[in-house]
Short mmCIF file of C-alpha atoms in Angstrom, two decimals:
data_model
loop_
_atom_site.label_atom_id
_atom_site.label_comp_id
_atom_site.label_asym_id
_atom_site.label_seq_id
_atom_site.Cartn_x
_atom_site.Cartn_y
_atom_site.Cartn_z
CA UNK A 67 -53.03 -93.88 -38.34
CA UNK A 68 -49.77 -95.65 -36.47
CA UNK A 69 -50.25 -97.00 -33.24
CA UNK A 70 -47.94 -98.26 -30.55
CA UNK A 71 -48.57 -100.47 -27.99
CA UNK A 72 -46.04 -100.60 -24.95
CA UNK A 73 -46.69 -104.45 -23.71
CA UNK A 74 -47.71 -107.52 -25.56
CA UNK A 75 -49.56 -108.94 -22.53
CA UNK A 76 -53.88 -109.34 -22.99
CA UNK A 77 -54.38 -106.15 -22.57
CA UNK A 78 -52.17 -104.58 -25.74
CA UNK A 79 -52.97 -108.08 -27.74
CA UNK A 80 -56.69 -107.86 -27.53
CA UNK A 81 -55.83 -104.06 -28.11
CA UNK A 82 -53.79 -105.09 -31.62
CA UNK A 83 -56.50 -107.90 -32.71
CA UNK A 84 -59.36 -105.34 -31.95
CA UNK A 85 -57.85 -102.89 -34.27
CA UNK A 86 -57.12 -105.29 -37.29
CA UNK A 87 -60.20 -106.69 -36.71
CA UNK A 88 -61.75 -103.05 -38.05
CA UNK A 89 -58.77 -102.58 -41.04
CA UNK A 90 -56.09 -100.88 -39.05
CA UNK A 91 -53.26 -102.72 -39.55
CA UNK A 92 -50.19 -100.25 -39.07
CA UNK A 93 -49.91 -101.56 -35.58
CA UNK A 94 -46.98 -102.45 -33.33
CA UNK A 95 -46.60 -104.14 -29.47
CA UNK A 96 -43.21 -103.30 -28.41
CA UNK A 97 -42.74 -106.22 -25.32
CA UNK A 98 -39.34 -105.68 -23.23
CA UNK A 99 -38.75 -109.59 -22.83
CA UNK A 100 -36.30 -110.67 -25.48
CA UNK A 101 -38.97 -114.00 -25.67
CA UNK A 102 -42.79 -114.24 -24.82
CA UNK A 103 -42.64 -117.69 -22.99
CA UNK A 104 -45.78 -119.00 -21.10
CA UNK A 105 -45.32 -117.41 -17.51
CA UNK A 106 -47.55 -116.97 -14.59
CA UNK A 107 -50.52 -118.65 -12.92
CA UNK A 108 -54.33 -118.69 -13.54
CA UNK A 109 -56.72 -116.29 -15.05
CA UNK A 110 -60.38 -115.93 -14.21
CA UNK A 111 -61.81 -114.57 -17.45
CA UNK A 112 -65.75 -113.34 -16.94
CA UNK A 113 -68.04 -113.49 -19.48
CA UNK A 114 -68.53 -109.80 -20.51
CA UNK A 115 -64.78 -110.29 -21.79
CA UNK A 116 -65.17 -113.84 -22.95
CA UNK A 117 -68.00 -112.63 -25.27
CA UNK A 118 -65.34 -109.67 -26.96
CA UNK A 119 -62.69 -112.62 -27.38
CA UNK A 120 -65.53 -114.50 -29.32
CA UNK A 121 -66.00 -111.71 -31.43
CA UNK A 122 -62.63 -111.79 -32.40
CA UNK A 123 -62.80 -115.53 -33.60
CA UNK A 124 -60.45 -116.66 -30.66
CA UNK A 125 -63.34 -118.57 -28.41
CA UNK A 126 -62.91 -122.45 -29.99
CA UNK A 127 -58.98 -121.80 -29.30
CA UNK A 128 -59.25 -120.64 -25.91
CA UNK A 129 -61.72 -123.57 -24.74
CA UNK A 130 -59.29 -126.18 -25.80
CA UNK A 131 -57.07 -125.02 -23.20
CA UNK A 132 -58.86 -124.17 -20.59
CA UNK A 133 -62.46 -124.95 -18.35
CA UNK A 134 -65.46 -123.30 -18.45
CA UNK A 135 -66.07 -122.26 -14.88
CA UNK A 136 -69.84 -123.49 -13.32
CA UNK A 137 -70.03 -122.48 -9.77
CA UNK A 138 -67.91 -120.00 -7.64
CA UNK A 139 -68.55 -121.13 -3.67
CA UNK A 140 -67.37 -118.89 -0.62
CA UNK A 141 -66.47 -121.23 2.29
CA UNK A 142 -65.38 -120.32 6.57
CA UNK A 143 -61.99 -121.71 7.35
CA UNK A 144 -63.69 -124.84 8.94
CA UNK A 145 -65.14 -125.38 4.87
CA UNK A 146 -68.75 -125.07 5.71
CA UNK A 147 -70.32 -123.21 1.94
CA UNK A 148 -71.37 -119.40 2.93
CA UNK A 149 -72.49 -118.69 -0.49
CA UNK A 150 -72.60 -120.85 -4.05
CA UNK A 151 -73.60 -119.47 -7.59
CA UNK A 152 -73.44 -120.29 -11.01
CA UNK A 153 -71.06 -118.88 -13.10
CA UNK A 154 -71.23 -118.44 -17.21
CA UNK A 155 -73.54 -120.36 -19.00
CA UNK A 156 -75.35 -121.90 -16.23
CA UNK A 157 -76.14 -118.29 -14.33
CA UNK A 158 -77.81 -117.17 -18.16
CA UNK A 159 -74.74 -115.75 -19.87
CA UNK A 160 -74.57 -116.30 -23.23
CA UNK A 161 -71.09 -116.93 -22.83
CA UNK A 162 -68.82 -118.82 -20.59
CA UNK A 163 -66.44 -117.68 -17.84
CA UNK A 164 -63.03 -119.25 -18.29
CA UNK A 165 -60.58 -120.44 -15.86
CA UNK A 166 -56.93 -120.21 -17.54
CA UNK A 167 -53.27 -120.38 -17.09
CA UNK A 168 -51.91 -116.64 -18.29
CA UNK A 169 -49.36 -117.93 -20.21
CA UNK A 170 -51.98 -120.00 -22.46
CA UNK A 171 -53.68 -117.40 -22.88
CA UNK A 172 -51.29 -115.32 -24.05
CA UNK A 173 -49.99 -117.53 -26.39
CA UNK A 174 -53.09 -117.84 -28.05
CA UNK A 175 -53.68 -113.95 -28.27
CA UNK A 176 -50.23 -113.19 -29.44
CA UNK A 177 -50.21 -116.31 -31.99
CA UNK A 178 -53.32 -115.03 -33.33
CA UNK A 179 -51.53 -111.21 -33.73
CA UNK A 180 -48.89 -112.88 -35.80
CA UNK A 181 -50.95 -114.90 -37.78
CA UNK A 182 -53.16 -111.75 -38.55
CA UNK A 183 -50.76 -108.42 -38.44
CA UNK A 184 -47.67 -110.46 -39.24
CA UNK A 185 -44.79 -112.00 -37.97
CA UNK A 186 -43.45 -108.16 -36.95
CA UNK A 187 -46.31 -107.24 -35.19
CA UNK A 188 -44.96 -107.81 -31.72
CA UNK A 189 -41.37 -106.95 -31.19
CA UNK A 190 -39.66 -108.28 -28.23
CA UNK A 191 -36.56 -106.37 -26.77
CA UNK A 192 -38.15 -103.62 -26.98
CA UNK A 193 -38.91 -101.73 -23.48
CA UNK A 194 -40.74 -98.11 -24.04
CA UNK A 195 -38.78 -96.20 -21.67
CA UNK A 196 -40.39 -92.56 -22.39
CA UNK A 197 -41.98 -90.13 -25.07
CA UNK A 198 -41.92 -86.69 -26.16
CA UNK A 199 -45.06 -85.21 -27.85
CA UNK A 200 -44.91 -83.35 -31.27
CA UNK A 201 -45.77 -79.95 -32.03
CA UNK A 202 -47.80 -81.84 -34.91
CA UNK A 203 -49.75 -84.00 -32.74
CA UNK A 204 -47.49 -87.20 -32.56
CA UNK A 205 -45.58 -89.19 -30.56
CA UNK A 206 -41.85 -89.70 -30.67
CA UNK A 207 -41.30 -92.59 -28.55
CA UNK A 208 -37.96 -94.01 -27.06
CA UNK A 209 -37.18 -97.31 -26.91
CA UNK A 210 -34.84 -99.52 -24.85
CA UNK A 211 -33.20 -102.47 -25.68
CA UNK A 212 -31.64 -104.15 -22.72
CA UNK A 213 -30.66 -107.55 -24.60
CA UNK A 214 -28.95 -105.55 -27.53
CA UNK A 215 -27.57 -103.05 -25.12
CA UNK A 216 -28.97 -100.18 -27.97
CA UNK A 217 -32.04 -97.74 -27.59
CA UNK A 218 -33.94 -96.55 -30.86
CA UNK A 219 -36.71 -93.59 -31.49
CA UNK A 220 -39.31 -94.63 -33.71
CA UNK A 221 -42.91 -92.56 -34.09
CA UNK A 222 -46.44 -92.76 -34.03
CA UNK A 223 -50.05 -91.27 -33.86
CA UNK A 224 -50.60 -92.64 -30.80
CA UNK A 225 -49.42 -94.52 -27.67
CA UNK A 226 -51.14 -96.74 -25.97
CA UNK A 227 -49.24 -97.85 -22.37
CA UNK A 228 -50.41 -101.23 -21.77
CA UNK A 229 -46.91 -101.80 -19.78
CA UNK A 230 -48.55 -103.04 -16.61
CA UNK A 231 -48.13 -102.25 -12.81
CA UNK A 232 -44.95 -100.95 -13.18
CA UNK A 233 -45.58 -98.89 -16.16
CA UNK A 234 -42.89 -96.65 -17.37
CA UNK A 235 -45.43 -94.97 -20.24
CA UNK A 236 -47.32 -94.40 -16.60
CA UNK A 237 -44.41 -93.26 -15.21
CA UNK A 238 -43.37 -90.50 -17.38
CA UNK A 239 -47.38 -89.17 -17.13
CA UNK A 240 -47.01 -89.16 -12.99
CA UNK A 241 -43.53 -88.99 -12.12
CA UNK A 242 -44.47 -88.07 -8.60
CA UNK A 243 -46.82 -91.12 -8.15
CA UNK A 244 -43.97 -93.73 -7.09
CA UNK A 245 -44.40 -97.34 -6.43
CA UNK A 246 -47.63 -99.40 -6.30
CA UNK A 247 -48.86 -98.86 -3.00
CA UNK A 248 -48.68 -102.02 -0.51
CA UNK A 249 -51.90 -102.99 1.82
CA UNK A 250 -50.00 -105.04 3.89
CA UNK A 251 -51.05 -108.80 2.69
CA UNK A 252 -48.78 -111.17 0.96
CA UNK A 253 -49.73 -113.60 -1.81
CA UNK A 254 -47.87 -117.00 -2.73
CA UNK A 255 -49.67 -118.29 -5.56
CA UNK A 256 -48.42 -121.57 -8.06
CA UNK A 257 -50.15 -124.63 -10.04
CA UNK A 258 -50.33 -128.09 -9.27
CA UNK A 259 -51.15 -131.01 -11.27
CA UNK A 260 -53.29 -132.89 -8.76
CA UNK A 261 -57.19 -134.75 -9.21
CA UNK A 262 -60.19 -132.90 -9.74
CA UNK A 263 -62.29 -131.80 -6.67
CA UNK A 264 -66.40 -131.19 -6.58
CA UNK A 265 -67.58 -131.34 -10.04
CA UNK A 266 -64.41 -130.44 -11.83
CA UNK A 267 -65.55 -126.69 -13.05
CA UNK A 268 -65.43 -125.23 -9.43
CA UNK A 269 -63.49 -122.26 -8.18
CA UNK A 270 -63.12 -121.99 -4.36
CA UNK A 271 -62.62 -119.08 -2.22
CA UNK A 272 -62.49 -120.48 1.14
CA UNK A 273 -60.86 -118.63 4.95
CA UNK A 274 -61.59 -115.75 7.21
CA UNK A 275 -60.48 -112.26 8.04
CA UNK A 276 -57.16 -112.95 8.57
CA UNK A 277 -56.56 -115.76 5.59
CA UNK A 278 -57.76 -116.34 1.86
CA UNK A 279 -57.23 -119.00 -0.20
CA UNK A 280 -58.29 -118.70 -3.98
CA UNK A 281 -58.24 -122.39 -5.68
CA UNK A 282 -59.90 -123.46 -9.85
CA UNK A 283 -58.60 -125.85 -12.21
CA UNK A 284 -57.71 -124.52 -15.35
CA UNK A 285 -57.21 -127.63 -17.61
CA UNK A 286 -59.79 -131.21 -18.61
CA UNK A 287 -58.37 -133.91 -17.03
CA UNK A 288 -55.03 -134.74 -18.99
CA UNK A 289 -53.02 -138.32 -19.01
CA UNK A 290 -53.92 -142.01 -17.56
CA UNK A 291 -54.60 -140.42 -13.97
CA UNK A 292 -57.16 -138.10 -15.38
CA UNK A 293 -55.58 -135.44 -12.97
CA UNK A 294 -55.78 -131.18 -13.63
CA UNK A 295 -54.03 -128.35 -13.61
CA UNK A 296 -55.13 -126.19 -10.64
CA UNK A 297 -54.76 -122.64 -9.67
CA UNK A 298 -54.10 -121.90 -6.31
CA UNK A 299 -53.73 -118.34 -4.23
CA UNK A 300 -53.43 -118.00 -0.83
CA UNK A 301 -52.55 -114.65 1.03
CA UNK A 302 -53.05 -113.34 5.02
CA UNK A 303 -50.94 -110.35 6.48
CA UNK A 304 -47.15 -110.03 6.25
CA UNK A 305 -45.10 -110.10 9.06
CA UNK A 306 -43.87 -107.68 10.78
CA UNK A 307 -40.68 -106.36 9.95
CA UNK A 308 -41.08 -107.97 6.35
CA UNK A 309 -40.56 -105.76 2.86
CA UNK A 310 -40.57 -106.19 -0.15
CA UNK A 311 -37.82 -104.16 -2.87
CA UNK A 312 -41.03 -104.27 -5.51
CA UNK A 313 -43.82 -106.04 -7.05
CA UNK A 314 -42.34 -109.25 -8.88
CA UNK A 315 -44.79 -111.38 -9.69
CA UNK A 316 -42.10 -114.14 -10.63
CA UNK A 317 -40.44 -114.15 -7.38
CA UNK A 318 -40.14 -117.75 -6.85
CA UNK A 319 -40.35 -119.56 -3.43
CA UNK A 320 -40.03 -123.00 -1.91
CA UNK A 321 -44.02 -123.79 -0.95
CA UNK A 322 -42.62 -124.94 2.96
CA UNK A 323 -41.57 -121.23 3.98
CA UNK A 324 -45.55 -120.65 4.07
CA UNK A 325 -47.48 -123.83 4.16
CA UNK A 326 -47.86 -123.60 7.82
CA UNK A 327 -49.69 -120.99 7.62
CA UNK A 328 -52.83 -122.50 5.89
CA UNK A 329 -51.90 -126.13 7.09
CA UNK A 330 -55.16 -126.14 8.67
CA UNK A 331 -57.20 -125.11 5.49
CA UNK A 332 -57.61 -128.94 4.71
CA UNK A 333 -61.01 -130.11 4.40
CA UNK A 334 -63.04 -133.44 3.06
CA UNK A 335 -63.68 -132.60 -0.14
CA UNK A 336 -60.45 -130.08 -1.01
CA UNK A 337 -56.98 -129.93 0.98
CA UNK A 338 -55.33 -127.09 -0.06
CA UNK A 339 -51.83 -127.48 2.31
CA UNK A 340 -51.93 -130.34 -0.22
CA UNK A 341 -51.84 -128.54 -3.25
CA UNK A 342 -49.45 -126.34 -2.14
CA UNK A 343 -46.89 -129.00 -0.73
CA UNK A 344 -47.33 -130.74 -4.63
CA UNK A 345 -46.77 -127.26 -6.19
CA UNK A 346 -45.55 -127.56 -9.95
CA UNK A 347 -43.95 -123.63 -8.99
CA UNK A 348 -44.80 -121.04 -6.34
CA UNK A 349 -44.37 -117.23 -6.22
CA UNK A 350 -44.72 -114.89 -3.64
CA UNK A 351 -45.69 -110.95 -4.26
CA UNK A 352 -46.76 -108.12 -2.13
CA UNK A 353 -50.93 -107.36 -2.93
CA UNK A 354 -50.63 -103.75 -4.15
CA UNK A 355 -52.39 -102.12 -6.45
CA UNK A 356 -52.37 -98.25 -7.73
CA UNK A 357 -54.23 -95.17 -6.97
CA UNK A 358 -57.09 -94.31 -9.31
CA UNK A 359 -56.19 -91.48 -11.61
CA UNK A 360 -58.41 -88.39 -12.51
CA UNK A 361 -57.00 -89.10 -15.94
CA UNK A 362 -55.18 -91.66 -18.34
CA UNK A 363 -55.15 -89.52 -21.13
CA UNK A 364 -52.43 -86.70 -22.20
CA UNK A 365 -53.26 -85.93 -25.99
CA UNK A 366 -52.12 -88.99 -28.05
CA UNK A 367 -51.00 -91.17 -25.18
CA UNK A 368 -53.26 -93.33 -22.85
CA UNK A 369 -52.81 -95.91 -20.87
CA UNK A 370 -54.69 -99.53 -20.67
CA UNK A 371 -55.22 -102.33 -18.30
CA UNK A 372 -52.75 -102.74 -15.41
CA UNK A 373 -50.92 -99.47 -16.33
CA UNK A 374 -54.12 -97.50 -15.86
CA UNK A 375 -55.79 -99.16 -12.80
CA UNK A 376 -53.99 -102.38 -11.71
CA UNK A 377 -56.53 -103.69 -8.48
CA UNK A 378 -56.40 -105.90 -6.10
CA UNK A 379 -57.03 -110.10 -7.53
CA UNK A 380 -60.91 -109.61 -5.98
CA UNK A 381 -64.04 -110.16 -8.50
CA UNK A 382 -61.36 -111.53 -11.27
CA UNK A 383 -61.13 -108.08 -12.97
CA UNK A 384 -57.50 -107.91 -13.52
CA UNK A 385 -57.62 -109.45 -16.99
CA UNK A 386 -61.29 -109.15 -17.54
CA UNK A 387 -60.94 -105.29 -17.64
CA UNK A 388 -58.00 -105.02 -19.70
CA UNK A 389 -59.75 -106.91 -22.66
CA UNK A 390 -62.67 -105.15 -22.70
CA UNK A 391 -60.28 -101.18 -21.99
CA UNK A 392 -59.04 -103.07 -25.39
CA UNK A 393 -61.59 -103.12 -27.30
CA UNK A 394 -63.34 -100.14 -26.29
CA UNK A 395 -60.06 -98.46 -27.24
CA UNK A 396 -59.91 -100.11 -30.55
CA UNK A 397 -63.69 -98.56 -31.41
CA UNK A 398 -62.99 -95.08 -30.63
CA UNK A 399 -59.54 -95.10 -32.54
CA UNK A 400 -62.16 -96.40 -36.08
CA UNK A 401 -64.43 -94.16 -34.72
CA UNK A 402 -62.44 -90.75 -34.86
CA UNK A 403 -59.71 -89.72 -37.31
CA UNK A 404 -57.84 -87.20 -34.05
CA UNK A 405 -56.21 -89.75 -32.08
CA UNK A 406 -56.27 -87.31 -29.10
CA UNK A 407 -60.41 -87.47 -29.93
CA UNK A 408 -60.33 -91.34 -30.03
CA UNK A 409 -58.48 -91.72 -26.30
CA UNK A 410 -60.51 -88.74 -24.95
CA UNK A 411 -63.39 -90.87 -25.83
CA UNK A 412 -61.89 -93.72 -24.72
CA UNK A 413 -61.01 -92.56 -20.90
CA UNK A 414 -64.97 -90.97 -20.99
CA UNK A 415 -65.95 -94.47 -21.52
CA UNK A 416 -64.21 -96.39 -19.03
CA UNK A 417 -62.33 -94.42 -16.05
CA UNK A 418 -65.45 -93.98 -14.29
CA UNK A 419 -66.19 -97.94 -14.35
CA UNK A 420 -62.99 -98.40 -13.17
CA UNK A 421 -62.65 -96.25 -10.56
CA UNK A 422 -65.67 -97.60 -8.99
CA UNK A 423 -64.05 -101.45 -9.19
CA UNK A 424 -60.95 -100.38 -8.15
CA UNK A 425 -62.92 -99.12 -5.02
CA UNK A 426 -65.14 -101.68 -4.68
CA UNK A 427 -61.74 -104.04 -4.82
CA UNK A 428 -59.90 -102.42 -1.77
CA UNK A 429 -63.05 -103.54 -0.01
CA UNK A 430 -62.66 -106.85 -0.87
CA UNK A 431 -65.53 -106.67 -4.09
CA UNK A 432 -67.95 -109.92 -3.03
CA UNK A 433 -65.14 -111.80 -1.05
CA UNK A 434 -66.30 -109.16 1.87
CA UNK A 435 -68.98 -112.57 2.32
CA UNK A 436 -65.99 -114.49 3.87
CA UNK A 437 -64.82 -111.36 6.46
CA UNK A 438 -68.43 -110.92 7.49
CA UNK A 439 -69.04 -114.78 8.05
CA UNK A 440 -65.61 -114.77 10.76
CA UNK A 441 -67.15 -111.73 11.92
CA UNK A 442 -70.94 -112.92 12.95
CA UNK A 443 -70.09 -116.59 13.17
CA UNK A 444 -66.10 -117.38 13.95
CA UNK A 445 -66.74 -120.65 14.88
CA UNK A 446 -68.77 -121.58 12.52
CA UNK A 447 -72.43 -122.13 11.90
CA UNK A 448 -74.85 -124.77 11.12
CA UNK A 449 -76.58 -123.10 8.15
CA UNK A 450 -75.66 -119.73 6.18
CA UNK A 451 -79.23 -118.47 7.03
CA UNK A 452 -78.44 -117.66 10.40
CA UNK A 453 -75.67 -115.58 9.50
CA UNK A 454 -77.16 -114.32 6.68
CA UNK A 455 -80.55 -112.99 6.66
CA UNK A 456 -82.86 -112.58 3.70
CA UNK A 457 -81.03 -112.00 0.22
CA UNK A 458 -77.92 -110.47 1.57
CA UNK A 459 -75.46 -112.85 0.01
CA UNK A 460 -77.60 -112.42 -3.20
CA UNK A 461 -77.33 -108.83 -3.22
CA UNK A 462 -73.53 -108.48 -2.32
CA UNK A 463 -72.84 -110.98 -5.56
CA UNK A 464 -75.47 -109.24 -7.73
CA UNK A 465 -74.40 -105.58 -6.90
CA UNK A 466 -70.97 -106.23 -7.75
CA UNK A 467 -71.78 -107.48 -10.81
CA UNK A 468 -73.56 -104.33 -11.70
CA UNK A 469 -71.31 -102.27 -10.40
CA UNK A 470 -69.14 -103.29 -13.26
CA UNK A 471 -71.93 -103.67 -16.16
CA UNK A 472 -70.98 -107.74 -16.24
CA UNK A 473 -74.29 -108.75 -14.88
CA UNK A 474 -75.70 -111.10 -16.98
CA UNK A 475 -79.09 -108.82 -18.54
CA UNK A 476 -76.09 -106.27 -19.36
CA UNK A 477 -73.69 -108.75 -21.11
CA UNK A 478 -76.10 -110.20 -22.95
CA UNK A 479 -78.10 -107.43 -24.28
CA UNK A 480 -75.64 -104.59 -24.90
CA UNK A 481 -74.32 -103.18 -28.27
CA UNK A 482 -71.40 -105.12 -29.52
CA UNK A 483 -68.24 -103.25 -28.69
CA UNK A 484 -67.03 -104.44 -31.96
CA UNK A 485 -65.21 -101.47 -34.31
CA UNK A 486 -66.61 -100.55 -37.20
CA UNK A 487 -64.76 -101.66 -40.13
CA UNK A 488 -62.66 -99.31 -41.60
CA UNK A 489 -63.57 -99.06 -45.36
CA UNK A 490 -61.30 -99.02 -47.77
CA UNK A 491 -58.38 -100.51 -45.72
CA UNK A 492 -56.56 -98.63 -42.87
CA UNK A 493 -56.92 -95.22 -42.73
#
C-alpha cells in the first residue's frame, strides 16, 4: 500500500513514523518549503500524545530539548492565582507534558523519518495542489513545485492531507468552505531568552475578559546566566477597522506596536511587558480556526491535524491532537487492506472527539476560569474561594480533560494505539 502525506509538519511525521513503525515503509511527505528550517514558537505537548511519541522511541530525544511541564496556574490581571494544578508526572500521568519550541520538535520528528524511511522520505518543494480519484480506487495526485517552477503527477493508495489551516487537499474536498473563519482577537506571540520564573517548569495563563497572556519556558537553563527560552502569547480584540489578508503565522512584528497593550500585565514574580520588549522574534496572526466538518473522509483521501479541525490555541490541543489523529491513522491503515476501509475507520474514531474540542475551544476550553474570575470579581479578590465555590475550578479542569479522553485514569490505562506490525514486511 503507497501512501502520501501532504505536509511534513507533526502531524504527517508522527503519521510517517507510525506507519514504519508497523512495516509500511512505501511512504512519502510531500512539504511545499524548498527547506524544513526550525520555525515558529512553543508547543504544549500533553501527555496522552507524549506517551504515543514514547512508543515510537523518540521520548529521550525530545526531553533533551525541551521541559517537562509541573504546574499550569490561571492568574486575574492584578496576578492573584485563580486556579493551580499539576501537570504530567506530578498530576499521576505516566508520562510527562512537554513544553517545546515547534521547530525542535520538528526537527527531531523529521530527523527520525530520515533516519528510518530514508533520506527520500520527505520531499520538500513539493506543494499538493489537488487530486483526482481513480476508477480503480487510487489517487492521482498533482503536485506543485514553486522553487523549480515545474508541477509533477505521481500516485498512490491513499492521501492523507496533513497540509494545515490552509489546506489545499481540504480545499479541493470543500471548495465552498473559504477562509478560516476570524473571531475577532489578535495574537502576537515570540520567544525570549530571559531567567527562569516560579520553579522553572511553570506555564502561566494570566488576564481577564478582554486580555490573555499565555507564558512557559521551553528550554533548562542554558549558558553562564543560567537564563531560558520562554514562550510567550498574548492576544485581546482587534481594532476596529483592522484586517487581516490571511492567517500567516510568520508575520513578523516589532514587539512596541503592541506592548502597550499588556504594559500593565507586570507582576512580582513574572513581568511579561518584559518579555515581550526582550523578544528574540514576534509574530502577529488573526485567532481563527475552521468549522467542524460532518466528514474528513472521501474514499482514499482524509485529512489530519490542522487540515481537519485546526482550533483555537485553548487546552494545548493543536499539536496534541494531530499526533495522536497520527497514529490512530497509522493503526487502521495495518489494520485493513481497503484504504477507503482504513480512513473510514479512522474518521469513526476521531471526528466525534474532535468536534467536541473544537467546541469546547470556541468557549475558551478551561481558560473560561480567567473570564469568569473578571466577571464575579474585576477587581480582584482576596482568596479564589470566594469566587469560586466548592470544586468548580476542579471540575472545569477535570471535565475538559475528559472531554478529550487525556485525563489521567484514561491515558494511563487505555490500549496502546500502537499498529500492529505488519508481517512479512509492507504489504
Amino acid at each position: 500500500m503507497s501512501i502520501l502525506i501532504a505536509g511534513a509538519g507533526i502531524g504527517g511525521l508522527t503519521t510517517a513514523l507510525s506507519l514504519h513503525a508497523a512495516g509500511r515503509t512505501d511512504v512519502r511527505l510531500l512539504e511545499a518549503v524548498p527547506e524544513i528550517k526550525p520555525l515558529g514558537v512553543g508547543l504544549n505537548i500533553l501527555p496522552n500524545a507524549v506517551r504515543e511519541l514514547a512508543e515510537l522511541g523518540l521520548l529521550d530525544e525530545l526531553l533533551a530539548v525541551s521541559v517537562p511541564t509541573g504546574t499550569l496556574g490561571y492568574h486575574n490581571r492584578f496576578g492573584q492565582l485563580i486556579w493551580r494544578e499539576e501537570r504530567g508526572l506530578a498530576a499521576g500521568y505516566r508520562w510527562p507534558q512537554l513544553s517545546i519550541h515547534r521547530g525542535r520538535l520538528q526537527s527531531v520528528l523529521a530527523e527520525a523519518v530520515r533516519r528510518r524511511l530514508g533520506p527520500d522520505a520527505i520531499v520538500t518543494d513539493a506543494r499538493v495542489e489537488g487530486f483526482e480519484p481513480r476508477p480503480d480506487g487510487r489517487v492521482d495526485v498533482l503536485v506543485n513545485h514553486p522553487a523549480a517552477g515545474r508541477a509533477s503527477r505521481t500516485t498512490a493508495d491513499a492521501l492523507i492531507g496533513a497540509d494545515g489551516i490552509h489546506s489545499r487537499v481540504r480545499a479541493r474536498l470543500h471548495p465552498e468552505e473559504g477562509p478560516p473563519p476570524w473571531n475577532g482577537l489578535v495574537v502576537w506571540r515570540g520567544t525570549t531568552t530571559a531567567p527562569p520564573f516560579l520553579d522553572g517548569r511553570s506555564m502561566v495563563i494570566a488576564g481577564d475578559d478582554r486580555r490573555r497572556a499565555v507564558i512557559y519556558p521551553m528550554s533548562a537553563p542554558e549558558g553562564p546566566s543560567g537564563e531560558v527560552l520562554v514562550n510567550w502569547a498574548v492576544a485581546r480584540a482587534a481594532d476596529p477597522g483592522a484586517v487581516f489578508a490571511d492567517a500567516d503565522w510568520n508575520r513578523a512584528v516589532a514587539p512596541e506596536t503592541f506592548l502597550h497593550h499588556f504594559a500593565d500585565l507586570a507582576f512580582d514574580w513574572l513581568d511579561v511587558p518584559a518579555l515581550i520588549r526582550t523578544a528574540r522574534e514576534a509574530y502577529v496572526y488573526p485567532m481563527v480556526d475552521r468549522d467542524p466538518l460532518e466528514r474528513w473522509t472521501h474514499g482514499a483521501v482524509t485529512l489530519l491535524g490542522d487540515a481537519a479541525h485546526a482550533m483555537y490555541p485553548m487546552g494545548s490541543n493543536g499539536a496534541t491532537q494531530a499526533i495522536v489523529d497520527a497514529r490512530v491513522l497509522a493503526r487502521e491503515l495495518v489494520r485493513h487492506d481497503s484504504p477507503a476501509d482504513a480512513l473510514a475507520a479512522y474518521e469513526a474514531d476521531r471526528l466525534p472527539v474532535l468536534t467536541r474540542i473544537q467546541a469546547s475551544a470556541r468557549r475558551r476550553g478551561p481558560e473560561v476560569v480567567i473570564d469568569l474570575a473578571h466577571e464575579r470579581a474585576p477587581e480582584g479578590f482576596d482568596d479564589p474561594a470566594e469566587v469560586f465555590p466548592g470544586d468548580e475550578l476542579q471540575s472545569i479542569s477535570r471535565d475538559f480533560a475528559r472531554l478529550g479522553g487525556f485525563d489521567p485514569e484514561t491515558v494511563n490505562t487505555r490500549p496502546s494505539l500502537a499498529a500492529p506490525t505488519v508481517t512479512g514486511g509492507a504489504r
